[in-house]
Amino acid sequence: MSRIEAKNISFRYKGNKNILQAINFELHEPCLVGLLGPNGIGKSTLLKCLNGICKVEEGKIYFDQRDITCYSLKELAQSIAYVPQNTYVRFSVSVMDFVLMGRIPYSSYCYCSKDYEAARRAIEETNLSAYQEKDVRKLSGGERQRVFVARALAGMPKVILMDEPTSSLDIKNSLNMLNLIKRLIREREIIVVMTIHDLSLAGLFCDRIIMLKNGRIWKDDSAVATLTEENIKAIYGVNTRVNIKQGKVYVQLENKICDTIEDI
Ligand code: ADP
Ligand code: MG
């Protein structure tokens, strides 16, 4: 089983103060990890540190116990896939050709049968077989999200980093997406780290939640242990009512939601 570790990492964008400080965690079994915290706290930045897009100044990221800066770009891309928040596509491309791009870390000049096989499998797993020849730009937001997940899967990664995979989806498509992610984790035995704002969905689906506050990890535990009324208030300044039924966390807004909103 693969392992990804953040050891005491700090990060800042050039000319700015530290955004992330002394971040430590270790993931070594198939699971869905939710990265939570208010806007601008550094969730997307942390995802980008994990696959080396953002170069950490202090500390190290290890994949399978090897510093990620010691991997070639190709090697790293074969192991850790990234699904961006924005799934806008600038050019005309079929679903199959787009998903095949996930095989670039393996191919030299042209795709071989193994590449097509991996792309076809990814397309099937994301229920996109009927759309293979369609232009990605002509798909709905939910379908396009699945195409991006399929492109990540085609590269046969051990870890997938997803930046708000449900942000542009309606509630049904959000549930479908999270069910799909959970199924992929089970079947492919992969680790998925995702940022998510919807606390109810995080409570229902995440195996583990990492909460960020002031650039640091504030809580890192199960959904039941992290998504408490006190913790949510401390992080977001919002009053909620949390119920736990059969080990699942249900988060509801309270009557007086927060100090700045009097009534709805
Ligand atoms: P989150 O995903 O939690 O909303 P981000 O990781 O996107 O937060 O951003 C964290 C902070 O870093 C924000 O203050 C944001 O303005 C800043 N930031 C993000 N990207 C850049 C960048 N490329 N250059 C400089 N600052 C950035
Ligand atoms: Mg973000």
JSON list of C-alpha atoms and ligand atoms in Angstrom, two decimals, residues 43-44 85 163-164 195, ligand 2:
[
{"chain": "A", "resi": 43, "resn": "LYS", "atom": "CA", "xyz": [-6.46, 24.16, 1.31]},
{"chain": "A", "resi": 44, "resn": "SER", "atom": "CA", "xyz": [-5.76, 24.33, -2.42]},
{"chain": "A", "resi": 85, "resn": "GLN", "atom": "CA", "xyz": [-11.45, 22.82, -9.11]},
{"chain": "A", "resi": 163, "resn": "ASP", "atom": "CA", "xyz": [-9.93, 20.40, -5.25]},
{"chain": "A", "resi": 164, "resn": "GLU", "atom": "CA", "xyz": [-13.62, 20.87, -4.41]},
{"chain": "A", "resi": 195, "resn": "THR", "atom": "CA", "xyz": [-11.11, 19.91, -0.25]},
{"chain": "B", "resi": 2, "resn": "MG", "atom": "MG", "xyz": [-9.27, 26.44, -2.71]}
]
